Amino acid sequence: MSDQNPPNQPPGPPPSAPPPPASSWDAPPPPPPPAAATADWSTATADPYGAGGAAPVPVAPSGAAGLLDPRWNIATGPPAGWEPKQKIVAGILGILIGSLGIHSFYLGNSKKGIIQIVASVFTCGLLGIWGFVEGIMILIGNIKTDAYGIPLSE
């Protein structure tokens, strides 16, 4: 009972304790240095790109379309460094977790993958057989390409 504070006294260190040492966090931080002289903005244009709108998409130095370049499409073929999807991986994903549509996402069919997830949820997993069957079809060779028409590798 003697180690508790009386009801009218706020909690704190005992009266015999030494005061806490002053530390650097007690002092406010120094003010920032003054800003350097800025350029004359009256001569700058409001739009640095000249035509308005967003900045142009950077292009690879060789002129080839990169992986994230919006100009890449099926007609021009995949960009340099592209590797085709593996048939074994897609098939095993379809067999093991096909009800979640993971194999469809892997092959680039994201809309179909979302439909498989929704169908499995609304049927309590009953339509999960859809992914299982597709996994088998991938492994036996009935599904031969990904969403972009690129053949699956062995």
CSV table of C-alpha atoms in Angstrom, one decimal:
chain,number,residue,atom,x,y,z
A,1,MET,CA,0.0,0.0,0.0
A,2,SER,CA,2.9,2.4,0.6
A,3,ASP,CA,4.2,2.1,-3.0
A,4,GLN,CA,0.9,3.4,-4.4
A,5,ASN,CA,0.3,7.1,-5.0
A,6,PRO,CA,-2.3,8.9,-2.9
A,7,PRO,CA,-5.5,9.7,-4.8
A,8,ASN,CA,-4.8,13.4,-5.1
A,9,GLN,CA,-1.2,13.0,-6.4
A,10,PRO,CA,-0.5,12.2,-10.1
A,11,PRO,CA,1.7,9.2,-10.9
A,12,GLY,CA,5.3,9.8,-11.5
A,13,PRO,CA,8.8,9.0,-10.3
A,14,PRO,CA,9.4,8.7,-6.6
A,15,PRO,CA,10.5,11.9,-5.0
A,16,SER,CA,14.0,10.4,-4.2
A,17,ALA,CA,14.7,9.6,-7.9
A,18,PRO,CA,17.2,11.9,-9.7
A,19,PRO,CA,15.8,14.0,-12.6
A,20,PRO,CA,16.1,12.5,-16.0
A,21,PRO,CA,19.1,13.6,-18.1
A,22,ALA,CA,18.5,16.1,-20.8
A,23,SER,CA,18.7,14.4,-24.2
A,24,SER,CA,18.8,15.6,-27.8
A,25,TRP,CA,15.2,14.7,-28.5
A,26,ASP,CA,14.0,17.3,-25.9
A,27,ALA,CA,15.3,20.2,-28.0
A,28,PRO,CA,13.5,21.3,-31.2
A,29,PRO,CA,15.3,20.5,-34.4
A,30,PRO,CA,17.3,23.3,-36.0
A,31,PRO,CA,15.5,25.3,-38.7
A,32,PRO,CA,16.1,24.3,-42.3
A,33,PRO,CA,18.7,26.2,-44.3
A,34,PRO,CA,17.4,29.0,-46.5
A,35,ALA,CA,16.4,28.0,-50.0
A,36,ALA,CA,18.8,28.6,-52.8
A,37,ALA,CA,18.0,31.1,-55.5
A,38,THR,CA,15.5,29.6,-58.0
A,39,ALA,CA,15.4,29.9,-61.7
A,40,ASP,CA,13.2,32.6,-63.4
A,41,TRP,CA,9.9,30.8,-63.9
A,42,SER,CA,8.5,33.5,-66.1
A,43,THR,CA,10.5,32.2,-69.0
A,44,ALA,CA,9.6,28.6,-68.5
A,45,THR,CA,6.7,27.1,-70.4
A,46,ALA,CA,3.7,25.8,-68.5
A,47,ASP,CA,3.9,22.4,-70.4
A,48,PRO,CA,7.4,21.1,-70.7
A,49,TYR,CA,6.3,18.5,-73.3
A,50,GLY,CA,4.7,21.1,-75.6
A,51,ALA,CA,1.7,19.3,-76.7
A,52,GLY,CA,-0.2,18.9,-73.5
A,53,GLY,CA,-1.2,15.7,-71.8
A,54,ALA,CA,0.9,13.0,-70.3
A,55,ALA,CA,4.6,12.5,-70.8
A,56,PRO,CA,5.6,10.3,-73.7
A,57,VAL,CA,6.3,6.6,-73.1
A,58,PRO,CA,10.0,5.9,-73.1
A,59,VAL,CA,11.2,3.7,-76.0
A,60,ALA,CA,14.0,1.2,-75.8
A,61,PRO,CA,17.2,2.6,-77.5
A,62,SER,CA,17.1,-0.1,-80.2
A,63,GLY,CA,13.6,0.9,-81.2
A,64,ALA,CA,12.3,-2.5,-80.3
A,65,ALA,CA,9.1,-2.7,-78.3
A,66,GLY,CA,9.8,-3.5,-74.7
A,67,LEU,CA,7.7,-5.8,-72.4
A,68,LEU,CA,5.8,-2.8,-70.9
A,69,ASP,CA,5.5,-0.9,-74.1
A,70,PRO,CA,1.9,-0.4,-75.1
A,71,ARG,CA,2.9,-0.9,-78.8
A,72,TRP,CA,3.7,-4.6,-78.2
A,73,ASN,CA,0.9,-6.8,-79.6
A,74,ILE,CA,0.5,-10.3,-81.1
A,75,ALA,CA,1.2,-9.1,-84.7
A,76,THR,CA,4.7,-7.9,-83.9
A,77,GLY,CA,5.5,-10.9,-81.7
A,78,PRO,CA,6.8,-11.0,-78.2
A,79,PRO,CA,9.6,-8.6,-77.0
A,80,ALA,CA,13.2,-9.6,-76.6
A,81,GLY,CA,13.7,-11.7,-73.5
A,82,TRP,CA,10.2,-13.1,-73.5
A,83,GLU,CA,10.0,-16.8,-72.5
A,84,PRO,CA,7.0,-18.9,-73.3
A,85,LYS,CA,4.9,-20.3,-70.5
A,86,GLN,CA,5.6,-23.9,-69.4
A,87,LYS,CA,3.0,-26.6,-70.1
A,88,ILE,CA,3.9,-28.6,-67.0
A,89,VAL,CA,3.5,-25.6,-64.7
A,90,ALA,CA,0.2,-24.6,-66.2
A,91,GLY,CA,-1.2,-28.2,-66.0
A,92,ILE,CA,-0.1,-28.8,-62.4
A,93,LEU,CA,-1.6,-25.4,-61.4
A,94,GLY,CA,-4.8,-26.4,-63.1
A,95,ILE,CA,-5.0,-29.8,-61.4
A,96,LEU,CA,-4.0,-28.7,-57.9
A,97,ILE,CA,-5.6,-25.2,-57.5
A,98,GLY,CA,-7.6,-24.9,-60.7
A,99,SER,CA,-10.8,-24.0,-58.8
A,100,LEU,CA,-9.1,-20.6,-58.1
A,101,GLY,CA,-8.2,-20.1,-61.8
A,102,ILE,CA,-4.5,-19.8,-61.1
A,103,HIS,CA,-3.6,-21.6,-64.2
A,104,SER,CA,-5.7,-19.2,-66.3
A,105,PHE,CA,-3.9,-16.2,-64.7
A,106,TYR,CA,-0.6,-17.9,-65.4
A,107,LEU,CA,-1.5,-18.3,-69.1
A,108,GLY,CA,-2.7,-14.7,-69.3
A,109,ASN,CA,-6.4,-15.3,-69.3
A,110,SER,CA,-7.3,-13.1,-66.4
A,111,LYS,CA,-10.9,-12.6,-67.3
A,112,LYS,CA,-11.4,-16.4,-67.4
A,113,GLY,CA,-9.5,-16.8,-64.1
A,114,ILE,CA,-11.9,-14.3,-62.4
A,115,ILE,CA,-14.9,-16.2,-63.8
A,116,GLN,CA,-13.5,-19.4,-62.4
A,117,ILE,CA,-13.0,-17.9,-58.9
A,118,VAL,CA,-16.5,-16.5,-58.9
A,119,ALA,CA,-18.0,-19.8,-60.2
A,120,SER,CA,-16.2,-21.8,-57.5
A,121,VAL,CA,-17.3,-19.5,-54.8
A,122,PHE,CA,-21.0,-19.4,-55.8
A,123,THR,CA,-21.2,-23.2,-56.3
A,124,CYS,CA,-19.2,-23.9,-53.0
A,125,GLY,CA,-16.4,-25.4,-55.0
A,126,LEU,CA,-18.5,-27.6,-57.3
A,127,LEU,CA,-17.3,-25.9,-60.4
A,128,GLY,CA,-13.8,-26.4,-59.3
A,129,ILE,CA,-13.8,-29.5,-61.5
A,130,TRP,CA,-13.5,-27.0,-64.4
A,131,GLY,CA,-9.9,-26.1,-63.5
A,132,PHE,CA,-9.1,-29.7,-62.8
A,133,VAL,CA,-10.3,-30.8,-66.3
A,134,GLU,CA,-8.4,-27.8,-67.9
A,135,GLY,CA,-5.2,-28.9,-66.1
A,136,ILE,CA,-5.5,-32.4,-67.6
A,137,MET,CA,-6.3,-30.9,-71.0
A,138,ILE,CA,-3.1,-28.7,-70.8
A,139,LEU,CA,-1.0,-31.7,-69.9
A,140,ILE,CA,-2.3,-34.0,-72.7
A,141,GLY,CA,-1.9,-31.2,-75.2
A,142,ASN,CA,-5.4,-30.1,-76.0
A,143,ILE,CA,-4.6,-26.6,-74.8
A,144,LYS,CA,-1.4,-25.6,-76.7
A,145,THR,CA,-1.1,-21.8,-76.4
A,146,ASP,CA,-1.3,-19.1,-73.9
A,147,ALA,CA,-3.7,-16.1,-74.1
A,148,TYR,CA,-1.4,-14.4,-76.6
A,149,GLY,CA,-1.2,-17.3,-79.0
A,150,ILE,CA,2.3,-18.2,-78.1
A,151,PRO,CA,2.8,-22.0,-77.9
A,152,LEU,CA,3.5,-23.5,-74.5
A,153,SER,CA,7.0,-24.9,-74.0
A,154,GLU,CA,7.5,-28.5,-72.9
